Coordinates of N, CA and C in Angstrom, one line a residue:
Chain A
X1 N 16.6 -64.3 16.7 CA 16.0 -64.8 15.5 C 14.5 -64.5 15.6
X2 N 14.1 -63.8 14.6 CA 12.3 -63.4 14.4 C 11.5 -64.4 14.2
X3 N 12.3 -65.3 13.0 CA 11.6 -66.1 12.8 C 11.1 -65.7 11.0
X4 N 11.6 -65.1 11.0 CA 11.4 -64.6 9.6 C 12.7 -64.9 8.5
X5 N 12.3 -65.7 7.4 CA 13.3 -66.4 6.4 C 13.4 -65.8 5.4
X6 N 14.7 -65.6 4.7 CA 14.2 -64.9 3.1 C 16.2 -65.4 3.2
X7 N 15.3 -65.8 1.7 CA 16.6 -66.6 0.9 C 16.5 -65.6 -0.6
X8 N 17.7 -65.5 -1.2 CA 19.5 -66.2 -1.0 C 19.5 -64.7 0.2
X9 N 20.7 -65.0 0.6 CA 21.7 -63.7 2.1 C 22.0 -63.3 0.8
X10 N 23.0 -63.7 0.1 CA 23.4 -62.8 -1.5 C 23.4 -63.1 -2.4
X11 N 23.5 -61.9 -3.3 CA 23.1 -62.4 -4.7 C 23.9 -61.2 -5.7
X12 N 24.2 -61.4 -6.4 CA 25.2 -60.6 -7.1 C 24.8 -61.1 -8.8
X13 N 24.5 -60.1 -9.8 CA 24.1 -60.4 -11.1 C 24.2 -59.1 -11.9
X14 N 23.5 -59.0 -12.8 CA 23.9 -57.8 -13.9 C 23.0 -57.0 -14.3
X15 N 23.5 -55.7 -14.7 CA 22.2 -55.0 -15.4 C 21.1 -56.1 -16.6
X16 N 20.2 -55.4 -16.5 CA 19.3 -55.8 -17.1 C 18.6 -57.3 -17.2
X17 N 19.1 -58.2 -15.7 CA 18.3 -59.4 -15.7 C 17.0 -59.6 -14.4
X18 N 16.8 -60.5 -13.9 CA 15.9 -61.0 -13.2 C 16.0 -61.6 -12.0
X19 N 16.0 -61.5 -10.9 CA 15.7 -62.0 -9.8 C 14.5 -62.2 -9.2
X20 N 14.5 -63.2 -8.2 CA 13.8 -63.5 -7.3 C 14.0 -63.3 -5.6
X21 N 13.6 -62.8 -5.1 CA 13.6 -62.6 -3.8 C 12.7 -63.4 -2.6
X22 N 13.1 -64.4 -1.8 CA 12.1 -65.3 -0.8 C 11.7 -65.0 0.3
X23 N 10.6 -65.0 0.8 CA 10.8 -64.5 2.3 C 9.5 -65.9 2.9
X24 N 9.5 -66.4 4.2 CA 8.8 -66.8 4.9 C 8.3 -66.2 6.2
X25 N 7.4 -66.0 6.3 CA 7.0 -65.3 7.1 C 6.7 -65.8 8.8
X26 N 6.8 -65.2 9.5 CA 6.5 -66.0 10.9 C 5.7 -66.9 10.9
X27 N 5.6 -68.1 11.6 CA 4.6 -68.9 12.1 C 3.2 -68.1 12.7
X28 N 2.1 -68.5 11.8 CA 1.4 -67.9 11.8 C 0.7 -65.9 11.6
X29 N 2.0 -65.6 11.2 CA 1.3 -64.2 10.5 C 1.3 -64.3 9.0
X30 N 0.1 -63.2 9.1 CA -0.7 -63.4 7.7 C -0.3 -62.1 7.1
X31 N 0.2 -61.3 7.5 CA 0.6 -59.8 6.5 C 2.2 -60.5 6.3
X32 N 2.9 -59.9 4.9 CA 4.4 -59.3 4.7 C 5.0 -58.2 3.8
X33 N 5.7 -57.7 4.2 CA 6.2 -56.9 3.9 C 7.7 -56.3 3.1
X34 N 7.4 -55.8 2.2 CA 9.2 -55.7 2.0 C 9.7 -54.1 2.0
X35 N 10.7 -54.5 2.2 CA 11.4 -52.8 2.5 C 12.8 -52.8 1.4
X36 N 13.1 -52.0 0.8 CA 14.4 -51.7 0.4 C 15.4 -50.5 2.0
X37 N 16.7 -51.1 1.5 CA 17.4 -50.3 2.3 C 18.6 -50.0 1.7
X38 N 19.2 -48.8 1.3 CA 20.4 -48.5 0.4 C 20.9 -47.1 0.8
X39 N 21.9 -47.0 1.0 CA 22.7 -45.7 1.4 C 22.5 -44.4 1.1
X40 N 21.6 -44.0 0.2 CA 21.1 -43.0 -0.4 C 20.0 -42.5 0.3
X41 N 18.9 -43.5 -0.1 CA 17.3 -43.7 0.4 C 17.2 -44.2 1.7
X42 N 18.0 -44.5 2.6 CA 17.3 -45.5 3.7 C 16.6 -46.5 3.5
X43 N 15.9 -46.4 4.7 CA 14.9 -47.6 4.3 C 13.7 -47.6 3.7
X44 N 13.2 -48.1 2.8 CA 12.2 -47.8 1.8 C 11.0 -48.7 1.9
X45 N 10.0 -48.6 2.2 CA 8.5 -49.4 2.3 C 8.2 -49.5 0.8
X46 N 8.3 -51.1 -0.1 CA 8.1 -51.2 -1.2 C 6.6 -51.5 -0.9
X47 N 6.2 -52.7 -0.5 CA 4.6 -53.2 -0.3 C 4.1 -54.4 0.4
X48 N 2.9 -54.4 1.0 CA 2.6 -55.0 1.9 C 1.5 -56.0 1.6
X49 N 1.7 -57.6 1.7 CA 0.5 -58.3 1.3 C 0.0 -58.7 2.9
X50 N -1.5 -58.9 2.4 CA -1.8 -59.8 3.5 C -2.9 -60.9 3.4
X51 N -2.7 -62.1 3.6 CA -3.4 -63.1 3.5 C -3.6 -63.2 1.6
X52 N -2.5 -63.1 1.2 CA -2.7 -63.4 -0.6 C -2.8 -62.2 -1.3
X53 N -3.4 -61.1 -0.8 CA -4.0 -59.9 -1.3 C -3.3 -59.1 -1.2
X54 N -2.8 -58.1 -2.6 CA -2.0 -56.6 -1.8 C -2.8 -55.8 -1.0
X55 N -2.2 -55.5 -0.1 CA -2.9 -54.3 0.9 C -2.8 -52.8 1.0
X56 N -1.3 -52.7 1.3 CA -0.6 -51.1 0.6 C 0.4 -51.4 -0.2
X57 N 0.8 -50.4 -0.6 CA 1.8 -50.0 -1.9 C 2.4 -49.1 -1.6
X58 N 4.2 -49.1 -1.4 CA 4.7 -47.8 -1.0 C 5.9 -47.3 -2.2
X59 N 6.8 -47.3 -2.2 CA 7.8 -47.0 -3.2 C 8.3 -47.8 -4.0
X60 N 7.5 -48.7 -4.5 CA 7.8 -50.0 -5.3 C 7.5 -49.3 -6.6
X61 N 8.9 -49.6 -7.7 CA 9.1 -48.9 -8.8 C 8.1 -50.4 -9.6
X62 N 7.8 -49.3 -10.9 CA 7.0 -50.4 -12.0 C 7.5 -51.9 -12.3
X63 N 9.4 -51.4 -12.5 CA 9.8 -53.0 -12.5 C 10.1 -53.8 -11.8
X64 N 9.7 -53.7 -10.7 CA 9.5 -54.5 -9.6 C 7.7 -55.1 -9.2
X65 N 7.8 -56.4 -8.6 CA 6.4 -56.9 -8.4 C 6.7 -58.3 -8.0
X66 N 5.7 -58.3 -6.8 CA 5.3 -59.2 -5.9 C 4.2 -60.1 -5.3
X67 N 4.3 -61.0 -5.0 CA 2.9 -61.4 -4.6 C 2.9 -62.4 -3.2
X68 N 1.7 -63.1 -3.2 CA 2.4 -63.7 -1.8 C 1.0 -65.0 -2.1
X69 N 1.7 -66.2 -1.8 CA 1.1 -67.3 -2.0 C 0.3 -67.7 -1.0
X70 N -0.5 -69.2 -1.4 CA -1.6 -69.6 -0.5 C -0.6 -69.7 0.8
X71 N 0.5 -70.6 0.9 CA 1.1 -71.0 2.0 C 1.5 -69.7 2.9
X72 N 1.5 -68.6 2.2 CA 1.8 -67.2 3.2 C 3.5 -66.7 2.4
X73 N 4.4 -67.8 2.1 CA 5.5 -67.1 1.6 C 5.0 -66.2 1.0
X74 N 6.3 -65.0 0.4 CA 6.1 -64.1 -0.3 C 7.3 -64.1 -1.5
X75 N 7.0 -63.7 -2.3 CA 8.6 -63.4 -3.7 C 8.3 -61.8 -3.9
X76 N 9.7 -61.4 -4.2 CA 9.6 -60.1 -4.6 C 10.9 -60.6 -6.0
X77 N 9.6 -59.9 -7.3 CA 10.8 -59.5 -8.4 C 10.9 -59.0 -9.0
X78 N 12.2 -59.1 -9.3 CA 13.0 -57.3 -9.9 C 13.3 -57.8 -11.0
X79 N 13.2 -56.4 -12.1 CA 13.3 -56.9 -13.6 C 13.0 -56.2 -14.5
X80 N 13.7 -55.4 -15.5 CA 15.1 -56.0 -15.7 C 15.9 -55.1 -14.6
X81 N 17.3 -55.3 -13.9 CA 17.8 -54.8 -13.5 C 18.4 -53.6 -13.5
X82 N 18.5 -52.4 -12.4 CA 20.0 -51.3 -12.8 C 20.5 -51.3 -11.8
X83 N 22.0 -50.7 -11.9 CA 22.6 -50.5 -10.8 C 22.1 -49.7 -10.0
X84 N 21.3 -49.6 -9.6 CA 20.6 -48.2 -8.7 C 19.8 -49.2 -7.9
X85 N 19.8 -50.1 -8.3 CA 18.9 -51.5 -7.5 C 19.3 -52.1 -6.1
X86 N 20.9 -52.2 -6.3 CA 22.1 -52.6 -5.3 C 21.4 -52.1 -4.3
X87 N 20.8 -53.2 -3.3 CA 20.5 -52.7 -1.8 C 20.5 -53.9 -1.2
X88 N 19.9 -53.2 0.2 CA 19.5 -55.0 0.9 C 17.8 -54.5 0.9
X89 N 17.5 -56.1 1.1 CA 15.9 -55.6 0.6 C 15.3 -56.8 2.2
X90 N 14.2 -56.3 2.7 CA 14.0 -56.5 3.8 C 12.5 -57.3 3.6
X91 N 12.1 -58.2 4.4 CA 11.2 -59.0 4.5 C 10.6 -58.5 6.2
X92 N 9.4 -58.1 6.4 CA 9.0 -57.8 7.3 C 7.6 -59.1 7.7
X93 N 7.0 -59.5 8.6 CA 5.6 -60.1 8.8 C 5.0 -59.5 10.1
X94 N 3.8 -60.0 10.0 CA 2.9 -59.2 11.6 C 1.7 -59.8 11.3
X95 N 1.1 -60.0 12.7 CA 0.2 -61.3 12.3 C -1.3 -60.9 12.2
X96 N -1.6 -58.9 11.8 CA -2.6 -59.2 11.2 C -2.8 -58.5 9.7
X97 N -3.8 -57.4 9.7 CA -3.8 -57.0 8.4 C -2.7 -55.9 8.3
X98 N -1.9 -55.5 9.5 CA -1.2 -54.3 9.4 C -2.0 -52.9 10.1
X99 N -1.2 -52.2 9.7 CA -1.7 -50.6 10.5 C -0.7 -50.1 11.1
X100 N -0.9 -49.1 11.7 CA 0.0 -48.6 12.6 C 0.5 -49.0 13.7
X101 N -0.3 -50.0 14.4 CA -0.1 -50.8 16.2 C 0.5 -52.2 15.7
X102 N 0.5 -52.3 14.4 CA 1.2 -53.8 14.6 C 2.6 -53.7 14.5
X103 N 3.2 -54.7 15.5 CA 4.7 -54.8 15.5 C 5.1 -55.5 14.3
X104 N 6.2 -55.1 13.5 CA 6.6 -55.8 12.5 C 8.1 -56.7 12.9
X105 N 7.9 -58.0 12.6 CA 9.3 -58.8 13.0 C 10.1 -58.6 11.3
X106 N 11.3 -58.2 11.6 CA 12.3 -58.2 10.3 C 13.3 -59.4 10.4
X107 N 13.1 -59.9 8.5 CA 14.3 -61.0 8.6 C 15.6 -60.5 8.5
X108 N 16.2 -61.4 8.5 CA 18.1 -60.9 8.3 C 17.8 -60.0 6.6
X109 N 17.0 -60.4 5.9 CA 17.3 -59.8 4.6 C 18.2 -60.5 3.5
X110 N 18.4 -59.6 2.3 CA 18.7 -60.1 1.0 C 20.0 -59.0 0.2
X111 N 20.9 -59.2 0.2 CA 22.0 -57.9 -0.4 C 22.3 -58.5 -1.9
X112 N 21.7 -57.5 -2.6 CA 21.6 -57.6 -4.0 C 22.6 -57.1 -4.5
X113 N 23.5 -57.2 -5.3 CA 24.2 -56.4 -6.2 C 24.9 -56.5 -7.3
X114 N 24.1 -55.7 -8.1 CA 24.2 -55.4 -9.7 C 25.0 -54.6 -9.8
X115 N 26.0 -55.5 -11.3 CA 27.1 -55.0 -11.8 C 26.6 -54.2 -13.0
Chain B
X1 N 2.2 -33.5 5.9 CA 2.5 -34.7 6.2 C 3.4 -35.0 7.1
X2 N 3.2 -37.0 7.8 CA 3.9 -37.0 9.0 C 5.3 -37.5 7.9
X3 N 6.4 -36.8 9.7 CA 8.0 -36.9 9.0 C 8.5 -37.2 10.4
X4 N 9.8 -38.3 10.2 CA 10.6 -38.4 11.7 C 12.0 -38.1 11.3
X5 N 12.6 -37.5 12.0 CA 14.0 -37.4 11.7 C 14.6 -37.5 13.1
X6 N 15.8 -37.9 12.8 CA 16.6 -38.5 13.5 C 18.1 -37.8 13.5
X7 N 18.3 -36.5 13.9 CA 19.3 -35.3 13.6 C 20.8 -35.6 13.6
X8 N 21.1 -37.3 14.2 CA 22.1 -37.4 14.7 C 22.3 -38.5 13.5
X9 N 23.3 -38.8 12.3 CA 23.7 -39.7 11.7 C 24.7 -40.7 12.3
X10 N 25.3 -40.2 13.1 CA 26.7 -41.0 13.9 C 26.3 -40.2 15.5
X11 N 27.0 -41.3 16.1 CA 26.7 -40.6 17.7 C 27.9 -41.7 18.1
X12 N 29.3 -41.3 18.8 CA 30.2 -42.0 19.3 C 29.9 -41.9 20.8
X13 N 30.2 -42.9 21.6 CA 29.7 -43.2 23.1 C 31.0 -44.4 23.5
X14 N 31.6 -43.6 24.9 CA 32.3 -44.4 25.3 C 32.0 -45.9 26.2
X15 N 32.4 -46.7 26.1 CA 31.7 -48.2 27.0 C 31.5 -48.0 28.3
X16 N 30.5 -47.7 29.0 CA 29.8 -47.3 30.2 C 29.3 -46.0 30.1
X17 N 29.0 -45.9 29.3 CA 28.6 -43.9 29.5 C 27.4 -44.4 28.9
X18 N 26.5 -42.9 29.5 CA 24.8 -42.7 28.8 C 24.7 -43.0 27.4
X19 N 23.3 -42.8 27.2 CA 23.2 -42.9 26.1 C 22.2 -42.2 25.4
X20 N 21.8 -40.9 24.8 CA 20.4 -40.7 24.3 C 20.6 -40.7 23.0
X21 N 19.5 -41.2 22.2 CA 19.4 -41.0 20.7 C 18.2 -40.2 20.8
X22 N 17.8 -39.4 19.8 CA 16.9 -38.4 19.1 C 16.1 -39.1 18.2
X23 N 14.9 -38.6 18.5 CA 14.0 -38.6 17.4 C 12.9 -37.6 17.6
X24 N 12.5 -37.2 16.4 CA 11.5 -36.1 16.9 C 10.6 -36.3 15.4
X25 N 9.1 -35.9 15.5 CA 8.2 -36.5 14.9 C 7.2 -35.4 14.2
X26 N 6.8 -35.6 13.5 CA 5.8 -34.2 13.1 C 4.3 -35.1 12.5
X27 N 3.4 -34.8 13.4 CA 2.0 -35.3 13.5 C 1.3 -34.7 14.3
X28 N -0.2 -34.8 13.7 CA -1.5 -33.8 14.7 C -1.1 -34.4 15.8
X29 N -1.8 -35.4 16.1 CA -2.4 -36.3 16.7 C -1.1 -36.9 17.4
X30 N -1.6 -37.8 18.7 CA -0.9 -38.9 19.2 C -0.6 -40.0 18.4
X31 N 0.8 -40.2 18.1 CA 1.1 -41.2 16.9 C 1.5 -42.4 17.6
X32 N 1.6 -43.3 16.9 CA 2.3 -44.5 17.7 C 3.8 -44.8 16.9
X33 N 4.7 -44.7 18.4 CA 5.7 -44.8 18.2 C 7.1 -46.0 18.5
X34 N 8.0 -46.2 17.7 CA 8.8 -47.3 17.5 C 10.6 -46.8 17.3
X35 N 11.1 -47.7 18.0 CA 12.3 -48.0 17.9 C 12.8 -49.0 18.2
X36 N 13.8 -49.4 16.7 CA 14.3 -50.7 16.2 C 15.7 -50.3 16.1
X37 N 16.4 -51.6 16.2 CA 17.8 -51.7 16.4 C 18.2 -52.5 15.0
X38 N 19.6 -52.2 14.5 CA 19.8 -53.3 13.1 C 21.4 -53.3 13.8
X39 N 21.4 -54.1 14.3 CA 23.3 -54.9 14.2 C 23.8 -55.3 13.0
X40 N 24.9 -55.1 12.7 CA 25.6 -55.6 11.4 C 25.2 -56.8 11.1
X41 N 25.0 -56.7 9.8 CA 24.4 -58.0 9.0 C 23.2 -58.7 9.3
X42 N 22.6 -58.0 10.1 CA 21.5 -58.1 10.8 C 19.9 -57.4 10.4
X43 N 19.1 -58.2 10.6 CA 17.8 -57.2 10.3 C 17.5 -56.5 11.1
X44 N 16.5 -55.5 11.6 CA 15.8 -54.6 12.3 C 15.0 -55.6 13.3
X45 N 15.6 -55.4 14.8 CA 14.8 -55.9 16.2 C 13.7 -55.1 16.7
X46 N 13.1 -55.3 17.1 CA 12.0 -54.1 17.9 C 12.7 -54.1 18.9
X47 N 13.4 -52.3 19.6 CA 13.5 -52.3 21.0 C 12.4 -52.1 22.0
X48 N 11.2 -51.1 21.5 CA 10.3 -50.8 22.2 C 9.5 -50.2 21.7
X49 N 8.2 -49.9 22.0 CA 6.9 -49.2 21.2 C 6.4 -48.0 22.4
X50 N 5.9 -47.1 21.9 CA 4.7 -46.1 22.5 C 3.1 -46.5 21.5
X51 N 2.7 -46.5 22.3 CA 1.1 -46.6 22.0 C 0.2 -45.3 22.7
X52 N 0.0 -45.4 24.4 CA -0.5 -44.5 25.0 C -0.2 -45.1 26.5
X53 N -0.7 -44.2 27.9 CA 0.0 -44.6 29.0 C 0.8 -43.9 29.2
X54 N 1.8 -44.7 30.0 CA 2.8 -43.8 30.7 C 3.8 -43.6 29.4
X55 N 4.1 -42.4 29.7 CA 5.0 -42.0 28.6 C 6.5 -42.4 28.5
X56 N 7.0 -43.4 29.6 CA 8.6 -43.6 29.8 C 8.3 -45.2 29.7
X57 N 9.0 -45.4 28.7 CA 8.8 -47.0 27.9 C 9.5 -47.9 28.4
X58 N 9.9 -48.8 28.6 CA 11.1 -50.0 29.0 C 11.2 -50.8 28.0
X59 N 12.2 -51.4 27.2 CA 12.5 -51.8 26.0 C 13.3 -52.9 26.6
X60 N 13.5 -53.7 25.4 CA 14.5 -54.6 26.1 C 16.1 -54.2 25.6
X61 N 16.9 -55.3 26.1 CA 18.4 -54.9 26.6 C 18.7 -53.2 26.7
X62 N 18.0 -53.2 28.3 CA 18.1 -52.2 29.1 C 18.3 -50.9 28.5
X63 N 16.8 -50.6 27.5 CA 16.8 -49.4 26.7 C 15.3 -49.0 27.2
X64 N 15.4 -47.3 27.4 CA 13.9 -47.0 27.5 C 14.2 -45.6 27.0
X65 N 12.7 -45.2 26.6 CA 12.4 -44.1 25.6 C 11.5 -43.4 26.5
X66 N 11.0 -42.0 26.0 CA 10.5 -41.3 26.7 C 9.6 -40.4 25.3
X67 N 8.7 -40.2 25.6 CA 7.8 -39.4 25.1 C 7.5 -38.5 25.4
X68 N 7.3 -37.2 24.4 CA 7.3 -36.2 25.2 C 6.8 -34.7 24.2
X69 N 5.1 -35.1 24.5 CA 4.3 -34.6 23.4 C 4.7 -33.0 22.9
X70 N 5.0 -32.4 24.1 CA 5.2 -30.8 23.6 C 6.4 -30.8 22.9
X71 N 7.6 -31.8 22.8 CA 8.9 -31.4 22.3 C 8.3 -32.6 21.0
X72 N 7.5 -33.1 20.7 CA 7.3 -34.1 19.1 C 8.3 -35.1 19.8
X73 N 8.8 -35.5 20.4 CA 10.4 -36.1 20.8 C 9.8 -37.5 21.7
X74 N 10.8 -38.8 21.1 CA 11.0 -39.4 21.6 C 12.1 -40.5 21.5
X75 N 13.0 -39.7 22.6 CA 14.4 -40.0 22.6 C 14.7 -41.4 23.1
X76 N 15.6 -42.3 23.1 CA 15.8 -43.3 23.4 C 16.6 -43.3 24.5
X77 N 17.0 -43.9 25.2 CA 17.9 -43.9 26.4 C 18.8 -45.3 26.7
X78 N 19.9 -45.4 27.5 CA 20.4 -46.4 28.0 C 21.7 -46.2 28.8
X79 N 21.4 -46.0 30.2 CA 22.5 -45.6 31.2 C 23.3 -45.8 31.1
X80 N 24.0 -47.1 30.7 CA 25.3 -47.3 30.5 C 25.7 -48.1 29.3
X81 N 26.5 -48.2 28.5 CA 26.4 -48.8 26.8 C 27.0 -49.7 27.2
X82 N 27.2 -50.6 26.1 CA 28.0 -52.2 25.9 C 28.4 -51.9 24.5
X83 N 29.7 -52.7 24.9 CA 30.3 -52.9 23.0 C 29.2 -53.2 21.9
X84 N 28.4 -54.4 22.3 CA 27.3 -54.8 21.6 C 26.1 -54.0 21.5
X85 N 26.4 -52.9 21.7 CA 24.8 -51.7 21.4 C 25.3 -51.6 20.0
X86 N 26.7 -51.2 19.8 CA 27.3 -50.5 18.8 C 26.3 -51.1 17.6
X87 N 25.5 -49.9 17.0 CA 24.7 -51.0 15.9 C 23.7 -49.8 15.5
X88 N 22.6 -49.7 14.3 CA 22.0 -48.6 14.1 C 21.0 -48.8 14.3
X89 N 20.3 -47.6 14.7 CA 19.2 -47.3 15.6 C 17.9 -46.5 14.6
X90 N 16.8 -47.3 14.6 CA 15.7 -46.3 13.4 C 14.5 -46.0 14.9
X91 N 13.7 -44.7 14.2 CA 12.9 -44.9 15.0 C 12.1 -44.2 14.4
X92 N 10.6 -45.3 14.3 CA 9.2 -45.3 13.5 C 8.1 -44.7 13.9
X93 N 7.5 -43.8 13.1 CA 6.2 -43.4 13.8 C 5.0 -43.9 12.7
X94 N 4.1 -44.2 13.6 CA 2.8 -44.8 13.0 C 1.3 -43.8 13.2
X95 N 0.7 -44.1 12.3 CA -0.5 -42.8 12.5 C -1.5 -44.0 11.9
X96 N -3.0 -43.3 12.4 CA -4.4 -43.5 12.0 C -4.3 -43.4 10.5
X97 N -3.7 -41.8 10.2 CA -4.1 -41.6 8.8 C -3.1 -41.9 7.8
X98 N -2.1 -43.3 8.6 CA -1.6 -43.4 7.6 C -1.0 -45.2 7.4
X99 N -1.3 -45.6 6.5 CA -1.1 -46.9 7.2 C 0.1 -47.2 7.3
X100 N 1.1 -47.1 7.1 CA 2.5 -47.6 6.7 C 3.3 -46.6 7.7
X101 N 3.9 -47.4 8.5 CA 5.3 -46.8 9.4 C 5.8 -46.0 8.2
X102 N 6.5 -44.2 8.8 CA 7.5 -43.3 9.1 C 8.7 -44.0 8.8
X103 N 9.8 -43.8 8.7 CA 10.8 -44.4 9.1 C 12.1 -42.9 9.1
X104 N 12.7 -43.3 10.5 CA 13.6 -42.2 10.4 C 14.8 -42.7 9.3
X105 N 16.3 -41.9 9.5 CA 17.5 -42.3 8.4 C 17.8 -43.4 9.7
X106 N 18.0 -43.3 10.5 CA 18.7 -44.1 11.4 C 19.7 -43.0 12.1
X107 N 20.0 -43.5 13.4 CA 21.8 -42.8 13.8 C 22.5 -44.2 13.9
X108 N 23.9 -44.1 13.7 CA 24.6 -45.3 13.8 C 25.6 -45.3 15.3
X109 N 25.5 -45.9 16.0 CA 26.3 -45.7 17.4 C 27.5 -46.4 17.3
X110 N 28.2 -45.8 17.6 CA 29.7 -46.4 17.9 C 30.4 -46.2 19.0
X111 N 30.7 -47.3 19.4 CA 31.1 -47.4 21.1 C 32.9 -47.6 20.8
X112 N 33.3 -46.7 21.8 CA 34.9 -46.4 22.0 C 35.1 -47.6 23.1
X113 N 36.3 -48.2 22.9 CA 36.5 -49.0 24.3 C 37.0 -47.9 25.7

């Protein structure tokens, strides 16, 4: 166990609506991170907050957007939906700003899939 | 730009036999390097990191990597497998000029009884 939370495990819904994605971050780290993962693309670095603030931005499409609150959780949401979306989507934390030397702890993740 | 690939998509391994997985890296510089494990239904573990030092890493559940600047390469190892390795294997490279982990496709191991 990392130590890292992200609610629902699954989620199943339709083109063209809205989700939410949860993640909690370790006990005491202040960066997180989400990743998509899907059979096509691998794993995909969408974006990284840290301490409230975006920090990087990697392959996060327009309709998708995130933020990360005072308490440290983070939401990732997608919207409106396509089937091209269907992945598992990953919750990463590390307890500083990030970079290349920090270790990132991964949660179990989120398996999305749109009908 | 930096790229890791990982040549091998599937790699079958019988229960006690070696083990190497591939990765090979393309950057100037000394990168810092990672490899993570994802078991079914599972998220991504850290097995072990390269930073700098000795170049033959020790990882946990009896996995170690090796660096090995002239070949870009650093392979993973583990003398003898367990049913429970069977699971997929990424492996990250990190740079100065870049902030955000590499990520290879992964290889997926599958262990024969």
């Amino acid at each position: 166990d990392s130590g890292v939370t992200q609610t629902p495990k699954h989620l199943i819904t339709a083109t063209g609506q809205r989700v939410t994605l949860r993640c909690s971050p370790r006990s005491g780290d202040l960066s997180v991170y989400w990743y998509q993962q899907s059979l096509d693309q691998g794993l995909q670095f969408l974006i990284q907050y840290y301490n409230g603030e975006e920090r990087a931005k990697g392959n996060i499409l327009e309709r998708f957007s995130a933020q990360q609150f005072p308490d440290l959780h983070s939401e990732l949401n997608l919207s409106p939906l396509e089937l091209g979306d269907s992945a598992l989507y990953f919750c990463a934390s590390s307890v500083g700003s990030g970079g290349p030397q920090e270790t990132q702890y991964f949660g179990p993740g989120t398996r999305l899939l749109v009908l | 730009a930096q790229s890791v690939t990982q040549p091998d998509i599937h790699i079958t391994v019988s229960e006690g036999a070696s083990l190497e997985l591939r990765c090979n890296y393309s950057y100037g510089a000394t990168p810092y390097l990672f490899w993570y494990v994802q078991s079914p239904g599972q998220g991504l573990q850290l097995l072990l990191k390269y930073f700098s030092g000795d170049t033959l890493v020790q990882g946990i559940k009896g996995f170690e990597a090796e660096f090995k600047r002239s070949q870009s390469s650093f392979n993973l190892r583990k003398p003898s497998v367990h049913w429970s390795d069977a699971a997929e294997y990424f492996c990250a490279v990190g740079a100065d000029s870049n902030y955000q982990l590499i990520w290879g496709a992964g290889t997926k191991l599958i262990i024969k009884p």
